[in-house]
Amino acid sequence: MANELTVAVLGPGGVGGLLAALLSRSGHRVICLSGEQTAETLRTGGVQVRSARFGDFAARVEADTELREPVDACLVTVKDTALDAALARVPAPALGDGLLVPFLNGVEHPAALRARYRPDRVAPAVIRVESTRVAPGVVEHGSPFAEIDLTGTDVPRPRLDALAEAFAAAGPATRVLEDETAALWAKMSFLAPFALLTTRYGLPLGDVRTRHRDELTALVEETAAISHACGGPADPAQALARYDAFPAATKSSMQRDAEAGLPLELDAIGGALLRAAERHGVPAPVAARVVGELSDRAGGTAVR
């Protein structure tokens, strides 16, 4: 990769729009991939960002409904519920040698993507940020942080380093991690209890960690045990300490989707957690009950 990259962003929403704008402002060529209406908005107005951390600014981007030329990297920033349809915008022949960088919740997507694209070009990433698309092309970045972990078991290290350097120069603190499994399960261990319980009770994190403390603790311990069995980190005390440090009004993205009447990433998070528990023989009664309750509320179709 050269110093100036060409980066496609599949799904320029809260996370994708923020990264697209930051990379464009940093001097990289950015092509956003979306539906025609959103693409037209982005062509004319670019991406508008409101951020206490990075400032309020507008960034020009290109936009299309499909990837039509080689890029250095394609960031996949759609929700898991929209992934299959969205990937039609990124034909494997068009991507070619470019990296596919999924910023997706859960732990099962890398295998599915490697069955569709070059396995040695799939570079899973984890981002810690609160960023919301409030209108097409308008993003509000609410967290005082934006941190990226980039990994990829078989991806050439120079490719990962070059992309990480571009991210870091654009703003988000970025590091390359050797252990893909550990990176994905580190996020899953934090995200699953947070997402499942805030959505189950329709409460922000502050109320969950006080009114449902015992249930949160039990679910964190189950998730840590599953992570450990899968080769990931297991530190329930650290996870609880992180929850306690977050602002009380914090909501999970799954909870926000539920409030908006949107499909939930319940299968990618809760379903994947339970499938991993079953594979490794780890008891997960609290997770099973909460996932079941959420699935019933969604009509019983949210988990495979």
PDB file of C-alpha atoms in Angstrom:
ATOM      1  CA  MET A   1       0.000   0.000   0.000  1.00  0.00           C
ATOM      2  CA  ALA A   2       1.104   3.510  -0.724  1.00  0.00           C
ATOM      3  CA  ASN A   3       0.896   6.330   1.827  1.00  0.00           C
ATOM      4  CA  GLU A   4      -2.274   7.580   0.161  1.00  0.00           C
ATOM      5  CA  LEU A   5      -4.836   4.783   0.126  1.00  0.00           C
ATOM      6  CA  THR A   6      -8.023   4.171  -1.779  1.00  0.00           C
ATOM      7  CA  VAL A   7     -10.563   2.875   0.721  1.00  0.00           C
ATOM      8  CA  ALA A   8     -14.127   1.739   0.097  1.00  0.00           C
ATOM      9  CA  VAL A   9     -16.639   1.925   2.948  1.00  0.00           C
ATOM     10  CA  LEU A  10     -19.558  -0.475   2.721  1.00  0.00           C
ATOM     11  CA  GLY A  11     -22.331   1.020   4.824  1.00  0.00           C
ATOM     12  CA  PRO A  12     -21.520   4.675   5.627  1.00  0.00           C
ATOM     13  CA  GLY A  13     -23.579   4.776   8.842  1.00  0.00           C
ATOM     14  CA  GLY A  14     -22.411   5.743  12.319  1.00  0.00           C
ATOM     15  CA  VAL A  15     -19.108   3.872  12.277  1.00  0.00           C
ATOM     16  CA  GLY A  16     -18.576   3.763   8.519  1.00  0.00           C
ATOM     17  CA  GLY A  17     -19.443   7.416   8.031  1.00  0.00           C
ATOM     18  CA  LEU A  18     -17.080   8.485  10.786  1.00  0.00           C
ATOM     19  CA  LEU A  19     -14.185   6.441   9.397  1.00  0.00           C
ATOM     20  CA  ALA A  20     -14.914   7.593   5.850  1.00  0.00           C
ATOM     21  CA  ALA A  21     -14.837  11.227   6.913  1.00  0.00           C
ATOM     22  CA  LEU A  22     -11.700  10.901   9.026  1.00  0.00           C
ATOM     23  CA  LEU A  23      -9.791   9.045   6.297  1.00  0.00           C
ATOM     24  CA  SER A  24     -10.893  11.559   3.657  1.00  0.00           C
ATOM     25  CA  ARG A  25      -9.862  14.502   5.832  1.00  0.00           C
ATOM     26  CA  SER A  26      -6.487  12.806   6.301  1.00  0.00           C
ATOM     27  CA  GLY A  27      -5.901  12.784   2.524  1.00  0.00           C
ATOM     28  CA  HIS A  28      -7.059   9.348   1.434  1.00  0.00           C
ATOM     29  CA  ARG A  29      -9.451   8.617  -1.409  1.00  0.00           C
ATOM     30  CA  VAL A  30     -12.716   7.255  -0.018  1.00  0.00           C
ATOM     31  CA  ILE A  31     -15.537   5.566  -1.936  1.00  0.00           C
ATOM     32  CA  CYS A  32     -18.736   4.991   0.040  1.00  0.00           C
ATOM     33  CA  LEU A  33     -20.950   2.099  -1.080  1.00  0.00           C
ATOM     34  CA  SER A  34     -24.673   2.356  -0.352  1.00  0.00           C
ATOM     35  CA  GLY A  35     -28.116   2.610  -1.916  1.00  0.00           C
ATOM     36  CA  GLU A  36     -28.604   5.166  -4.659  1.00  0.00           C
ATOM     37  CA  GLN A  37     -30.409   7.736  -2.511  1.00  0.00           C
ATOM     38  CA  THR A  38     -27.700   7.778   0.155  1.00  0.00           C
ATOM     39  CA  ALA A  39     -24.992   7.738  -2.529  1.00  0.00           C
ATOM     40  CA  GLU A  40     -26.460  10.828  -4.161  1.00  0.00           C
ATOM     41  CA  THR A  41     -26.574  12.628  -0.805  1.00  0.00           C
ATOM     42  CA  LEU A  42     -22.922  11.775  -0.189  1.00  0.00           C
ATOM     43  CA  ARG A  43     -21.862  12.848  -3.676  1.00  0.00           C
ATOM     44  CA  THR A  44     -23.348  16.289  -3.204  1.00  0.00           C
ATOM     45  CA  GLY A  45     -22.793  16.954   0.493  1.00  0.00           C
ATOM     46  CA  GLY A  46     -20.096  14.565   1.620  1.00  0.00           C
ATOM     47  CA  VAL A  47     -20.116  13.383   5.231  1.00  0.00           C
ATOM     48  CA  GLN A  48     -20.840  15.864   8.009  1.00  0.00           C
ATOM     49  CA  VAL A  49     -19.308  14.948  11.380  1.00  0.00           C
ATOM     50  CA  ARG A  50     -20.163  16.363  14.785  1.00  0.00           C
ATOM     51  CA  SER A  51     -17.564  15.266  17.318  1.00  0.00           C
ATOM     52  CA  ALA A  52     -16.149  16.689  20.515  1.00  0.00           C
ATOM     53  CA  ARG A  53     -13.101  14.473  20.000  1.00  0.00           C
ATOM     54  CA  PHE A  54     -12.374  15.190  16.320  1.00  0.00           C
ATOM     55  CA  GLY A  55     -14.224  18.473  15.824  1.00  0.00           C
ATOM     56  CA  ASP A  56     -17.148  19.379  13.615  1.00  0.00           C
ATOM     57  CA  PHE A  57     -16.217  19.106   9.935  1.00  0.00           C
ATOM     58  CA  ALA A  58     -17.364  18.084   6.477  1.00  0.00           C
ATOM     59  CA  ALA A  59     -15.410  15.667   4.284  1.00  0.00           C
ATOM     60  CA  ARG A  60     -15.853  15.032   0.586  1.00  0.00           C
ATOM     61  CA  VAL A  61     -16.203  11.417  -0.502  1.00  0.00           C
ATOM     62  CA  GLU A  62     -17.022   9.550  -3.660  1.00  0.00           C
ATOM     63  CA  ALA A  63     -20.096   7.333  -3.615  1.00  0.00           C
ATOM     64  CA  ASP A  64     -21.465   4.440  -5.656  1.00  0.00           C
ATOM     65  CA  THR A  65     -23.888   1.555  -5.329  1.00  0.00           C
ATOM     66  CA  GLU A  66     -21.242  -1.071  -6.107  1.00  0.00           C
ATOM     67  CA  LEU A  67     -17.477  -1.468  -6.027  1.00  0.00           C
ATOM     68  CA  ARG A  68     -16.292  -1.107  -9.619  1.00  0.00           C
ATOM     69  CA  GLU A  69     -12.504  -0.771  -9.271  1.00  0.00           C
ATOM     70  CA  PRO A  70      -9.638  -2.087  -7.138  1.00  0.00           C
ATOM     71  CA  VAL A  71      -9.129  -0.546  -3.715  1.00  0.00           C
ATOM     72  CA  ASP A  72      -6.506  -0.992  -1.022  1.00  0.00           C
ATOM     73  CA  ALA A  73      -9.152  -1.884   1.535  1.00  0.00           C
ATOM     74  CA  CYS A  74     -12.909  -2.197   1.842  1.00  0.00           C
ATOM     75  CA  LEU A  75     -14.299  -1.500   5.318  1.00  0.00           C
ATOM     76  CA  VAL A  76     -17.467  -3.450   6.053  1.00  0.00           C
ATOM     77  CA  THR A  77     -19.468  -1.383   8.538  1.00  0.00           C
ATOM     78  CA  VAL A  78     -23.034  -2.599   8.062  1.00  0.00           C
ATOM     79  CA  LYS A  79     -25.011  -4.456  10.722  1.00  0.00           C
ATOM     80  CA  ASP A  80     -24.839  -8.246  10.625  1.00  0.00           C
ATOM     81  CA  THR A  81     -28.555  -8.326   9.824  1.00  0.00           C
ATOM     82  CA  ALA A  82     -27.859  -6.506   6.541  1.00  0.00           C
ATOM     83  CA  LEU A  83     -24.573  -8.219   5.691  1.00  0.00           C
ATOM     84  CA  ASP A  84     -25.662 -10.689   3.018  1.00  0.00           C
ATOM     85  CA  ALA A  85     -27.503  -8.083   0.972  1.00  0.00           C
ATOM     86  CA  ALA A  86     -24.738  -5.517   1.411  1.00  0.00           C
ATOM     87  CA  LEU A  87     -21.973  -7.845   0.206  1.00  0.00           C
ATOM     88  CA  ALA A  88     -23.611  -7.908  -3.214  1.00  0.00           C
ATOM     89  CA  ARG A  89     -22.162  -4.399  -3.562  1.00  0.00           C
ATOM     90  CA  VAL A  90     -18.621  -5.832  -3.257  1.00  0.00           C
ATOM     91  CA  PRO A  91     -18.089  -8.501  -5.938  1.00  0.00           C
ATOM     92  CA  ALA A  92     -15.065 -10.641  -5.129  1.00  0.00           C
ATOM     93  CA  PRO A  93     -13.460 -10.062  -8.573  1.00  0.00           C
ATOM     94  CA  ALA A  94     -13.734  -6.286  -8.099  1.00  0.00           C
ATOM     95  CA  LEU A  95     -12.104  -6.426  -4.674  1.00  0.00           C
ATOM     96  CA  GLY A  96      -9.271  -8.575  -5.995  1.00  0.00           C
ATOM     97  CA  ASP A  97      -6.163  -8.070  -3.875  1.00  0.00           C
ATOM     98  CA  GLY A  98      -7.771  -5.474  -1.601  1.00  0.00           C
ATOM     99  CA  LEU A  99      -8.220  -6.132   2.088  1.00  0.00           C
ATOM    100  CA  LEU A 100     -11.736  -6.814   3.342  1.00  0.00           C
ATOM    101  CA  VAL A 101     -11.960  -5.294   6.831  1.00  0.00           C
ATOM    102  CA  PRO A 102     -15.155  -6.235   8.684  1.00  0.00           C
ATOM    103  CA  PHE A 103     -16.104  -4.065  11.657  1.00  0.00           C
ATOM    104  CA  LEU A 104     -18.834  -6.502  12.659  1.00  0.00           C
ATOM    105  CA  ASN A 105     -20.192  -7.675  15.973  1.00  0.00           C
ATOM    106  CA  GLY A 106     -19.794 -11.312  16.899  1.00  0.00           C
ATOM    107  CA  VAL A 107     -17.127 -13.923  16.182  1.00  0.00           C
ATOM    108  CA  GLU A 108     -18.483 -16.051  13.344  1.00  0.00           C
ATOM    109  CA  HIS A 109     -18.271 -13.648  10.397  1.00  0.00           C
ATOM    110  CA  PRO A 110     -14.558 -14.115   9.482  1.00  0.00           C
ATOM    111  CA  ALA A 111     -15.133 -17.730   8.416  1.00  0.00           C
ATOM    112  CA  ALA A 112     -18.149 -16.754   6.299  1.00  0.00           C
ATOM    113  CA  LEU A 113     -16.248 -13.926   4.621  1.00  0.00           C
ATOM    114  CA  ARG A 114     -13.222 -16.125   3.915  1.00  0.00           C
ATOM    115  CA  ALA A 115     -15.500 -18.537   2.085  1.00  0.00           C
ATOM    116  CA  ARG A 116     -16.542 -15.679  -0.209  1.00  0.00           C
ATOM    117  CA  TYR A 117     -13.324 -13.633  -0.595  1.00  0.00           C
ATOM    118  CA  ARG A 118      -9.601 -14.356  -0.529  1.00  0.00           C
ATOM    119  CA  PRO A 119      -8.971 -15.815   2.933  1.00  0.00           C
ATOM    120  CA  ASP A 120      -5.593 -14.104   3.208  1.00  0.00           C
ATOM    121  CA  ARG A 121      -7.165 -10.706   2.566  1.00  0.00           C
ATOM    122  CA  VAL A 122      -9.884 -10.811   5.255  1.00  0.00           C
ATOM    123  CA  ALA A 123      -8.697  -8.635   8.148  1.00  0.00           C
ATOM    124  CA  PRO A 124     -11.247  -8.503  10.993  1.00  0.00           C
ATOM    125  CA  ALA A 125     -11.263  -5.333  13.046  1.00  0.00           C
ATOM    126  CA  VAL A 126     -12.752  -4.264  16.347  1.00  0.00           C
ATOM    127  CA  ILE A 127     -13.724  -0.665  17.038  1.00  0.00           C
ATOM    128  CA  ARG A 128     -14.609   0.880  20.379  1.00  0.00           C
ATOM    129  CA  VAL A 129     -16.666   3.977  19.692  1.00  0.00           C
ATOM    130  CA  GLU A 130     -20.130   5.460  20.088  1.00  0.00           C
ATOM    131  CA  SER A 131     -21.081   6.996  16.756  1.00  0.00           C
ATOM    132  CA  THR A 132     -24.537   7.383  15.247  1.00  0.00           C
ATOM    133  CA  ARG A 133     -25.876   8.288  11.819  1.00  0.00           C
ATOM    134  CA  VAL A 134     -28.595  10.836  12.532  1.00  0.00           C
ATOM    135  CA  ALA A 135     -29.383  11.400   8.823  1.00  0.00           C
ATOM    136  CA  PRO A 136     -27.852  10.268   5.524  1.00  0.00           C
ATOM    137  CA  GLY A 137     -24.361  11.751   5.473  1.00  0.00           C
ATOM    138  CA  VAL A 138     -24.604  13.159   9.028  1.00  0.00           C
ATOM    139  CA  VAL A 139     -22.746  11.446  11.886  1.00  0.00           C
ATOM    140  CA  GLU A 140     -22.633  12.280  15.579  1.00  0.00           C
ATOM    141  CA  HIS A 141     -19.604  10.872  17.405  1.00  0.00           C
ATOM    142  CA  GLY A 142     -20.558  10.914  21.073  1.00  0.00           C
ATOM    143  CA  SER A 143     -17.761   9.040  22.845  1.00  0.00           C
ATOM    144  CA  PRO A 144     -14.521  10.709  23.965  1.00  0.00           C
ATOM    145  CA  PHE A 145     -12.633   7.815  22.385  1.00  0.00           C
ATOM    146  CA  ALA A 146     -12.298   5.899  19.125  1.00  0.00           C
ATOM    147  CA  GLU A 147     -10.026   2.859  19.238  1.00  0.00           C
ATOM    148  CA  ILE A 148      -9.379   0.188  16.620  1.00  0.00           C
ATOM    149  CA  ASP A 149      -7.824  -3.260  16.909  1.00  0.00           C
ATOM    150  CA  LEU A 150      -6.847  -4.668  13.518  1.00  0.00           C
ATOM    151  CA  THR A 151      -6.008  -8.318  13.000  1.00  0.00           C
ATOM    152  CA  GLY A 152      -6.028 -11.053  10.360  1.00  0.00           C
ATOM    153  CA  THR A 153      -4.528 -14.488  10.849  1.00  0.00           C
ATOM    154  CA  ASP A 154      -3.120 -14.934   7.341  1.00  0.00           C
ATOM    155  CA  VAL A 155      -2.989 -11.334   6.115  1.00  0.00           C
ATOM    156  CA  PRO A 156       0.556 -10.125   5.323  1.00  0.00           C
ATOM    157  CA  ARG A 157       1.708  -7.995   8.239  1.00  0.00           C
ATOM    158  CA  PRO A 158       2.867  -5.070   6.045  1.00  0.00           C
ATOM    159  CA  ARG A 159      -0.694  -4.739   4.714  1.00  0.00           C
ATOM    160  CA  LEU A 160      -2.095  -4.557   8.234  1.00  0.00           C
ATOM    161  CA  ASP A 161       0.574  -2.104   9.361  1.00  0.00           C
ATOM    162  CA  ALA A 162      -0.070   0.241   6.439  1.00  0.00           C
ATOM    163  CA  LEU A 163      -3.808   0.346   7.094  1.00  0.00           C
ATOM    164  CA  ALA A 164      -3.274   0.755  10.837  1.00  0.00           C
ATOM    165  CA  GLU A 165      -0.962   3.678  10.145  1.00  0.00           C
ATOM    166  CA  ALA A 166      -3.647   5.312   8.002  1.00  0.00           C
ATOM    167  CA  PHE A 167      -6.289   4.858  10.711  1.00  0.00           C
ATOM    168  CA  ALA A 168      -4.019   6.224  13.430  1.00  0.00           C
ATOM    169  CA  ALA A 169      -3.016   9.258  11.381  1.00  0.00           C
ATOM    170  CA  ALA A 170      -6.689   9.953  10.699  1.00  0.00           C
ATOM    171  CA  GLY A 171      -7.567   9.970  14.391  1.00  0.00           C
ATOM    172  CA  PRO A 172      -8.536   6.632  16.007  1.00  0.00           C
ATOM    173  CA  ALA A 173      -5.920   5.026  18.225  1.00  0.00           C
ATOM    174  CA  THR A 174      -5.045   1.843  16.333  1.00  0.00           C
ATOM    175  CA  ARG A 175      -3.017  -1.254  17.026  1.00  0.00           C
ATOM    176  CA  VAL A 176      -2.369  -4.499  15.122  1.00  0.00           C
ATOM    177  CA  LEU A 177      -2.944  -7.651  17.146  1.00  0.00           C
ATOM    178  CA  GLU A 178      -1.460 -11.040  16.318  1.00  0.00           C
ATOM    179  CA  ASP A 179      -4.186 -13.183  17.886  1.00  0.00           C
ATOM    180  CA  GLU A 180      -7.398 -12.820  15.884  1.00  0.00           C
ATOM    181  CA  THR A 181      -9.414 -15.079  18.178  1.00  0.00           C
ATOM    182  CA  ALA A 182      -8.395 -13.155  21.278  1.00  0.00           C
ATOM    183  CA  ALA A 183      -9.206  -9.826  19.647  1.00  0.00           C
ATOM    184  CA  LEU A 184     -12.711 -10.881  18.609  1.00  0.00           C
ATOM    185  CA  TRP A 185     -13.542 -12.567  21.907  1.00  0.00           C
ATOM    186  CA  ALA A 186     -12.235  -9.617  23.909  1.00  0.00           C
ATOM    187  CA  LYS A 187     -14.955  -7.508  22.298  1.00  0.00           C
ATOM    188  CA  MET A 188     -17.571 -10.263  22.498  1.00  0.00           C
ATOM    189  CA  SER A 189     -16.910 -10.719  26.231  1.00  0.00           C
ATOM    190  CA  PHE A 190     -17.700  -7.062  26.838  1.00  0.00           C
ATOM    191  CA  LEU A 191     -20.420  -6.576  24.234  1.00  0.00           C
ATOM    192  CA  ALA A 192     -22.651  -9.607  24.795  1.00  0.00           C
ATOM    193  CA  PRO A 193     -23.718  -8.979  28.416  1.00  0.00           C
ATOM    194  CA  PHE A 194     -24.044  -5.236  27.755  1.00  0.00           C
ATOM    195  CA  ALA A 195     -26.117  -5.632  24.586  1.00  0.00           C
ATOM    196  CA  LEU A 196     -28.299  -8.488  25.806  1.00  0.00           C
ATOM    197  CA  LEU A 197     -29.282  -7.002  29.160  1.00  0.00           C
ATOM    198  CA  THR A 198     -29.768  -3.374  28.106  1.00  0.00           C
ATOM    199  CA  THR A 199     -32.024  -4.650  25.326  1.00  0.00           C
ATOM    200  CA  ARG A 200     -33.835  -7.219  27.489  1.00  0.00           C
ATOM    201  CA  TYR A 201     -34.796  -4.609  30.072  1.00  0.00           C
ATOM    202  CA  GLY A 202     -34.938  -1.527  27.840  1.00  0.00           C
ATOM    203  CA  LEU A 203     -32.670   0.283  30.278  1.00  0.00           C
ATOM    204  CA  PRO A 204     -29.378   2.166  29.935  1.00  0.00           C
ATOM    205  CA  LEU A 205     -26.244   0.616  31.363  1.00  0.00           C
ATOM    206  CA  GLY A 206     -26.390   2.548  34.630  1.00  0.00           C
ATOM    207  CA  ASP A 207     -29.755   1.035  35.557  1.00  0.00           C
ATOM    208  CA  VAL A 208     -28.728  -2.453  34.444  1.00  0.00           C
ATOM    209  CA  ARG A 209     -25.568  -2.442  36.549  1.00  0.00           C
ATOM    210  CA  THR A 210     -27.490  -1.352  39.669  1.00  0.00           C
ATOM    211  CA  ARG A 211     -30.985  -2.850  39.378  1.00  0.00           C
ATOM    212  CA  HIS A 212     -29.846  -6.112  37.724  1.00  0.00           C
ATOM    213  CA  ARG A 213     -26.344  -6.432  39.156  1.00  0.00           C
ATOM    214  CA  ASP A 214     -26.522 -10.123  40.038  1.00  0.00           C
ATOM    215  CA  GLU A 215     -27.783 -11.050  36.586  1.00  0.00           C
ATOM    216  CA  LEU A 216     -25.133  -8.901  34.908  1.00  0.00           C
ATOM    217  CA  THR A 217     -22.412 -10.515  37.024  1.00  0.00           C
ATOM    218  CA  ALA A 218     -23.645 -14.021  36.217  1.00  0.00           C
ATOM    219  CA  LEU A 219     -23.824 -13.293  32.494  1.00  0.00           C
ATOM    220  CA  VAL A 220     -20.361 -11.741  32.501  1.00  0.00           C
ATOM    221  CA  GLU A 221     -18.970 -14.844  34.220  1.00  0.00           C
ATOM    222  CA  GLU A 222     -20.665 -17.173  31.717  1.00  0.00           C
ATOM    223  CA  THR A 223     -19.367 -15.149  28.785  1.00  0.00           C
ATOM    224  CA  ALA A 224     -15.841 -15.130  30.208  1.00  0.00           C
ATOM    225  CA  ALA A 225     -15.942 -18.923  30.590  1.00  0.00           C
ATOM    226  CA  ILE A 226     -17.085 -19.340  26.979  1.00  0.00           C
ATOM    227  CA  SER A 227     -14.391 -16.952  25.771  1.00  0.00           C
ATOM    228  CA  HIS A 228     -11.729 -18.887  27.677  1.00  0.00           C
ATOM    229  CA  ALA A 229     -12.903 -22.158  26.157  1.00  0.00           C
ATOM    230  CA  CYS A 230     -12.631 -20.614  22.672  1.00  0.00           C
ATOM    231  CA  GLY A 231      -9.093 -19.314  23.258  1.00  0.00           C
ATOM    232  CA  GLY A 232     -10.039 -15.775  24.178  1.00  0.00           C
ATOM    233  CA  PRO A 233      -9.473 -13.683  27.307  1.00  0.00           C
ATOM    234  CA  ALA A 234     -11.419 -14.323  30.508  1.00  0.00           C
ATOM    235  CA  ASP A 235     -11.487 -11.540  33.095  1.00  0.00           C
ATOM    236  CA  PRO A 236     -14.997 -10.974  34.447  1.00  0.00           C
ATOM    237  CA  ALA A 237     -13.786  -8.542  37.115  1.00  0.00           C
ATOM    238  CA  GLN A 238     -12.237  -6.322  34.451  1.00  0.00           C
ATOM    239  CA  ALA A 239     -15.427  -6.403  32.377  1.00  0.00           C
ATOM    240  CA  LEU A 240     -17.530  -5.345  35.365  1.00  0.00           C
ATOM    241  CA  ALA A 241     -15.069  -2.564  36.159  1.00  0.00           C
ATOM    242  CA  ARG A 242     -15.376  -1.277  32.583  1.00  0.00           C
ATOM    243  CA  TYR A 243     -19.173  -1.265  32.825  1.00  0.00           C
ATOM    244  CA  ASP A 244     -18.946   0.671  36.075  1.00  0.00           C
ATOM    245  CA  ALA A 245     -16.696   3.269  34.437  1.00  0.00           C
ATOM    246  CA  PHE A 246     -19.093   4.018  31.566  1.00  0.00           C
ATOM    247  CA  PRO A 247     -21.582   6.908  31.789  1.00  0.00           C
ATOM    248  CA  ALA A 248     -24.849   5.737  33.324  1.00  0.00           C
ATOM    249  CA  ALA A 249     -26.868   6.812  30.278  1.00  0.00           C
ATOM    250  CA  THR A 250     -24.898   4.588  27.864  1.00  0.00           C
ATOM    251  CA  LYS A 251     -27.058   2.423  25.610  1.00  0.00           C
ATOM    252  CA  SER A 252     -25.996  -0.500  23.446  1.00  0.00           C
ATOM    253  CA  SER A 253     -26.477  -0.398  19.681  1.00  0.00           C
ATOM    254  CA  MET A 254     -28.795  -3.415  19.976  1.00  0.00           C
ATOM    255  CA  GLN A 255     -30.944  -1.508  22.439  1.00  0.00           C
ATOM    256  CA  ARG A 256     -31.096   1.477  20.092  1.00  0.00           C
ATOM    257  CA  ASP A 257     -32.123  -0.839  17.250  1.00  0.00           C
ATOM    258  CA  ALA A 258     -34.888  -2.290  19.424  1.00  0.00           C
ATOM    259  CA  GLU A 259     -36.134   1.187  20.289  1.00  0.00           C
ATOM    260  CA  ALA A 260     -36.202   2.065  16.590  1.00  0.00           C
ATOM    261  CA  GLY A 261     -38.020  -1.135  15.640  1.00  0.00           C
ATOM    262  CA  LEU A 262     -35.057  -2.389  13.584  1.00  0.00           C
ATOM    263  CA  PRO A 263     -33.854  -6.010  13.273  1.00  0.00           C
ATOM    264  CA  LEU A 264     -31.599  -7.050  16.144  1.00  0.00           C
ATOM    265  CA  GLU A 265     -28.119  -8.549  15.856  1.00  0.00           C
ATOM    266  CA  LEU A 266     -29.303 -11.182  18.299  1.00  0.00           C
ATOM    267  CA  ASP A 267     -28.022 -14.145  16.297  1.00  0.00           C
ATOM    268  CA  ALA A 268     -24.580 -12.621  15.697  1.00  0.00           C
ATOM    269  CA  ILE A 269     -24.160 -11.881  19.407  1.00  0.00           C
ATOM    270  CA  GLY A 270     -26.425 -14.054  21.550  1.00  0.00           C
ATOM    271  CA  GLY A 271     -26.774 -16.905  19.070  1.00  0.00           C
ATOM    272  CA  ALA A 272     -23.032 -17.097  18.455  1.00  0.00           C
ATOM    273  CA  LEU A 273     -22.409 -17.046  22.200  1.00  0.00           C
ATOM    274  CA  LEU A 274     -24.739 -19.990  22.778  1.00  0.00           C
ATOM    275  CA  ARG A 275     -23.356 -21.979  19.835  1.00  0.00           C
ATOM    276  CA  ALA A 276     -19.825 -21.550  21.205  1.00  0.00           C
ATOM    277  CA  ALA A 277     -20.997 -22.620  24.661  1.00  0.00           C
ATOM    278  CA  GLU A 278     -22.585 -25.750  23.211  1.00  0.00           C
ATOM    279  CA  ARG A 279     -19.497 -26.647  21.168  1.00  0.00           C
ATOM    280  CA  HIS A 280     -17.266 -26.467  24.226  1.00  0.00           C
ATOM    281  CA  GLY A 281     -19.693 -27.833  26.796  1.00  0.00           C
ATOM    282  CA  VAL A 282     -19.805 -24.628  28.851  1.00  0.00           C
ATOM    283  CA  PRO A 283     -23.006 -24.119  30.879  1.00  0.00           C
ATOM    284  CA  ALA A 284     -24.730 -20.834  29.994  1.00  0.00           C
ATOM    285  CA  PRO A 285     -28.183 -20.823  31.607  1.00  0.00           C
ATOM    286  CA  VAL A 286     -28.438 -17.051  32.029  1.00  0.00           C
ATOM    287  CA  ALA A 287     -27.384 -16.380  28.433  1.00  0.00           C
ATOM    288  CA  ALA A 288     -29.813 -19.012  27.157  1.00  0.00           C
ATOM    289  CA  ARG A 289     -32.706 -17.514  29.110  1.00  0.00           C
ATOM    290  CA  VAL A 290     -32.020 -13.906  28.073  1.00  0.00           C
ATOM    291  CA  VAL A 291     -31.445 -14.808  24.419  1.00  0.00           C
ATOM    292  CA  GLY A 292     -34.614 -16.898  24.461  1.00  0.00           C
ATOM    293  CA  GLU A 293     -36.650 -14.051  25.902  1.00  0.00           C
ATOM    294  CA  LEU A 294     -35.342 -11.617  23.308  1.00  0.00           C
ATOM    295  CA  SER A 295     -35.919 -14.120  20.505  1.00  0.00           C
ATOM    296  CA  ASP A 296     -39.512 -14.693  21.650  1.00  0.00           C
ATOM    297  CA  ARG A 297     -40.060 -10.947  21.683  1.00  0.00           C
ATOM    298  CA  ALA A 298     -38.747 -10.772  18.112  1.00  0.00           C
ATOM    299  CA  GLY A 299     -41.131 -13.501  16.970  1.00  0.00           C
ATOM    300  CA  GLY A 300     -38.757 -16.404  17.457  1.00  0.00           C
ATOM    301  CA  THR A 301     -36.803 -15.757  14.253  1.00  0.00           C
ATOM    302  CA  ALA A 302     -33.864 -13.745  15.538  1.00  0.00           C
ATOM    303  CA  VAL A 303     -31.618 -16.726  16.343  1.00  0.00           C
ATOM    304  CA  ARG A 304     -30.719 -19.526  13.961  1.00  0.00           C
TER     305      ARG A 304
END
